[in-house]
Coordinates of C-alpha atoms in Angstrom, one line a residue:
X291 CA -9.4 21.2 -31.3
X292 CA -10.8 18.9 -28.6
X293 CA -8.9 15.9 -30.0
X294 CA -5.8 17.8 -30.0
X295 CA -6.0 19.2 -26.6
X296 CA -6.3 15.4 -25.4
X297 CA -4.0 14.3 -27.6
X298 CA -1.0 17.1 -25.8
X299 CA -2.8 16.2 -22.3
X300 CA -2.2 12.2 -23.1
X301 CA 1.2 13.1 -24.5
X302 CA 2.9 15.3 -21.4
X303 CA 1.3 13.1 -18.5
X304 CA 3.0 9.8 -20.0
X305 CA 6.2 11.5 -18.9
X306 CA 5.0 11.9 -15.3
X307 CA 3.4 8.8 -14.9
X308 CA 5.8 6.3 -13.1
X309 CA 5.4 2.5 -12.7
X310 CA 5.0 1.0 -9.0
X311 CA 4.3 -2.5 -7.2
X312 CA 1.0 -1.8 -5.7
X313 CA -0.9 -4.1 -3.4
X314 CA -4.0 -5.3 -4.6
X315 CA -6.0 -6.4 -1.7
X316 CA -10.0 -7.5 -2.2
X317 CA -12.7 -6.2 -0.8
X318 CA -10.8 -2.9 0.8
X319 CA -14.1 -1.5 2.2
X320 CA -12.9 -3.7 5.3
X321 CA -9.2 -3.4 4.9
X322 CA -8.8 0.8 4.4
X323 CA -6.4 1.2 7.4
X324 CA -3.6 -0.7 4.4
X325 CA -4.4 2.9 2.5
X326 CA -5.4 5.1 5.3
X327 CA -3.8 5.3 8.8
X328 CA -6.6 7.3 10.5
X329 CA -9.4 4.1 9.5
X330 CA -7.4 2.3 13.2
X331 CA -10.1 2.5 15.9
X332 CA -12.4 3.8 13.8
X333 CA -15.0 0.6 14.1
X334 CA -13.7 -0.6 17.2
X335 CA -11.2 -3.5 17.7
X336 CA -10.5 -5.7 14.8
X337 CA -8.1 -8.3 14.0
X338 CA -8.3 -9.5 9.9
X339 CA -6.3 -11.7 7.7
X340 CA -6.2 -11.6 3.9
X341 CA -4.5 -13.7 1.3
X342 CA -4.8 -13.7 -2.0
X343 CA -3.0 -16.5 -4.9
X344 CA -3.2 -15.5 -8.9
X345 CA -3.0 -18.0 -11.4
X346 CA -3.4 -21.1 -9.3
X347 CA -0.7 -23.5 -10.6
X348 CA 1.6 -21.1 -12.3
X349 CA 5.3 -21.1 -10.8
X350 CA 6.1 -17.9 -9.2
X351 CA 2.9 -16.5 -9.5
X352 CA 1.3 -13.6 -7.6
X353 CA 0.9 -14.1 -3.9
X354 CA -0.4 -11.4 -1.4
X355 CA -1.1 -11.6 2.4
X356 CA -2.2 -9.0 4.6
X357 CA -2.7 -9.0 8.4
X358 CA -3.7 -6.2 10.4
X359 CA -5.0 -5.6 13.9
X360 CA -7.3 -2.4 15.3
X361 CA -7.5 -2.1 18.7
X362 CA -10.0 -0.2 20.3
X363 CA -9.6 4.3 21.1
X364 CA -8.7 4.7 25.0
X365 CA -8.3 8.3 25.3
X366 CA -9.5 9.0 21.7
X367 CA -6.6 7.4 20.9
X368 CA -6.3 4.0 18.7
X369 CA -3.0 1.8 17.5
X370 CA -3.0 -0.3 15.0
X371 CA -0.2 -3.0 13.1
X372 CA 0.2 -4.5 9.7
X373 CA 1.9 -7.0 8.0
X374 CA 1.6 -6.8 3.7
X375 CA 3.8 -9.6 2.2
X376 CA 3.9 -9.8 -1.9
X377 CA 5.7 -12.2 -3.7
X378 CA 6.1 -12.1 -7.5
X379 CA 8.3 -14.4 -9.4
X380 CA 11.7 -13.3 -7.9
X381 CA 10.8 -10.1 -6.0
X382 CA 9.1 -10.5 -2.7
X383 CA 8.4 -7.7 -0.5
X384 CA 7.1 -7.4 3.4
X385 CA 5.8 -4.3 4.8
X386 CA 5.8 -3.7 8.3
X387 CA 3.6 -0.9 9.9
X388 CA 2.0 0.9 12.9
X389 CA -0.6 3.1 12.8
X390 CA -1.8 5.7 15.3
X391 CA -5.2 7.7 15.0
X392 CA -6.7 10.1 16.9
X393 CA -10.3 10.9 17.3
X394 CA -12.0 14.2 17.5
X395 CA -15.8 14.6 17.9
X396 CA -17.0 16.9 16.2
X397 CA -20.6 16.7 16.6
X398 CA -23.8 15.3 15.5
X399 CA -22.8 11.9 16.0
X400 CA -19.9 13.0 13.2
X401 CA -16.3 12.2 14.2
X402 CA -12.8 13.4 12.7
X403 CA -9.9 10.7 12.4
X404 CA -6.6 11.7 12.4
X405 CA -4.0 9.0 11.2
X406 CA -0.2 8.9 10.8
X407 CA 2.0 5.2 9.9
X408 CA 5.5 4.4 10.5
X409 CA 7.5 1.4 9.2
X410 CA 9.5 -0.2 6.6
X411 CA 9.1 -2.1 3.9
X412 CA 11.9 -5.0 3.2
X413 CA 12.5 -5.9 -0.6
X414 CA 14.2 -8.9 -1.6
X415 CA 14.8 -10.3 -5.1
X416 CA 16.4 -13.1 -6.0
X417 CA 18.3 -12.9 -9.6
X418 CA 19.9 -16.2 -9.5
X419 CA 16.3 -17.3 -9.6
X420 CA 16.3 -15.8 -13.4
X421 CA 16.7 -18.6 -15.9
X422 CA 20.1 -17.4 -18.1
X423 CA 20.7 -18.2 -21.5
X424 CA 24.6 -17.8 -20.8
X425 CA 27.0 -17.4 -17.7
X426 CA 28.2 -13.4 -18.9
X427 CA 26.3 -11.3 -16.7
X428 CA 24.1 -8.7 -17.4
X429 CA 25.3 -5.1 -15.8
X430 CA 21.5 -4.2 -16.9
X431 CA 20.7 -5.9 -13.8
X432 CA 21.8 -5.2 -10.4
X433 CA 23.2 -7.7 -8.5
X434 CA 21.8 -6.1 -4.9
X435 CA 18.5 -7.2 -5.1
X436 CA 18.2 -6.4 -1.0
X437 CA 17.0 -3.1 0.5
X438 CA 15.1 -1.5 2.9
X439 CA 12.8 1.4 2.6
X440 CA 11.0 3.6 5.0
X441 CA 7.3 4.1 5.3
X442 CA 5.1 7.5 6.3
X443 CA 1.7 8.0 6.2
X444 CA -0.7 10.8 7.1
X445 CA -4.7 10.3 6.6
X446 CA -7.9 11.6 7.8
X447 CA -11.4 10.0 7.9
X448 CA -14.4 11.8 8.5
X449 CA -17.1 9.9 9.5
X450 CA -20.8 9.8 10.6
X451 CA -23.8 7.4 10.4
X452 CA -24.8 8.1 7.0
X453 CA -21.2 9.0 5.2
X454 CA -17.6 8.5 5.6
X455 CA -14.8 10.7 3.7
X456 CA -11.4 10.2 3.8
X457 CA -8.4 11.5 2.6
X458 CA -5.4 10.2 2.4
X459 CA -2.8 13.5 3.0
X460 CA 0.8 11.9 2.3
X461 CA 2.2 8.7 2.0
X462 CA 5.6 7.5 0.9
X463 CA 5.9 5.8 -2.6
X464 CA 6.1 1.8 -3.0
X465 CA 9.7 1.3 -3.1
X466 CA 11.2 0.6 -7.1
X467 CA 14.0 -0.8 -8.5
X468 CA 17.0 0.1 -7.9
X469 CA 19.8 0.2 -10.7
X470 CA 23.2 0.3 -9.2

């Protein structure tokens, strides 16, 4: 019965599950305000830089890059910017962000974090950088490889010296491919 049950579960959540470009940053104990608006001003001013190559040597392999910067709460009150650039093969895509977060004390030593980000996120692909075995095009593949797409985030962070929990509330999906 058991088997079954997983079986039907494994079955109906492969028709929700959707593919997406995620970024995979290391270490992201020290780069959660990528995931997590309400992490900005939460240890103080910071300024960080991240880059990360796959497959050294391999044309049109993996590349990610990730800047940020933290400034410190006047007023309870922190902002933040970030820069995530990815560039696979023939897609490339920048994200551009700012994140505000807002502070509550809540006792204890324990603080609240409130976080919301704004931006957008510029996708570019290049099909004439596909190799093609004949001129005919392929209406498979759209020939707009260029958009735009917008980018909110909510999160929380509550934090104290022995614990942090966060959640993050809402965030709007990577952007996918668009058939046209």
């Amino acid at each position: 019965m058991r088997g079954y049950l997983l079986t039907v579960v494994f079955i109906f959540s492969g028709y929700t599950i959707q593919a997406q470009v995620q970024e995979n940053l290391l270490m992201e104990r020290f780069n959660m305000n990528a995931f997590n608006p309400a992490y900005v001003g939460s240890e103080g001013r910071e300024v960080s830089f991240t880059t990360r190559s796959s497959w050294q040597g391999v044309s049109g392999s993996p590349k990610m890059s990730y800047f940020f910067y933290s400034g410190n709460p006047k007023n309870n009150l922190s902002l933040g910017a970030s820069v995530i650039s990815n560039k696979v093969f023939i897609d490339s895509r920048t994200q551009y962000a700012v994140d505000a977060s807002y502070q509550l004390e809540m006792g204890g030593g324990t603080n609240l974090f409130l976080g919301v980000k704004a931006g957008a996120t510029n996708k570019k692909t290049d099909i004439e950088g596909l190799s093609r075995i004949t001129e005919v095009a392929n209406p498979a593949i759209s020939t707009d490889g260029n958009a735009i797409f917008p980018v909110f985030g909510f999160g929380a962070l509550l934090k104290s010296e022995k614990f942090y929990i966060f959640c993050l509330l809402y965030t709007s999906p990577s952007p996918r491919d668009q058939r046209g």
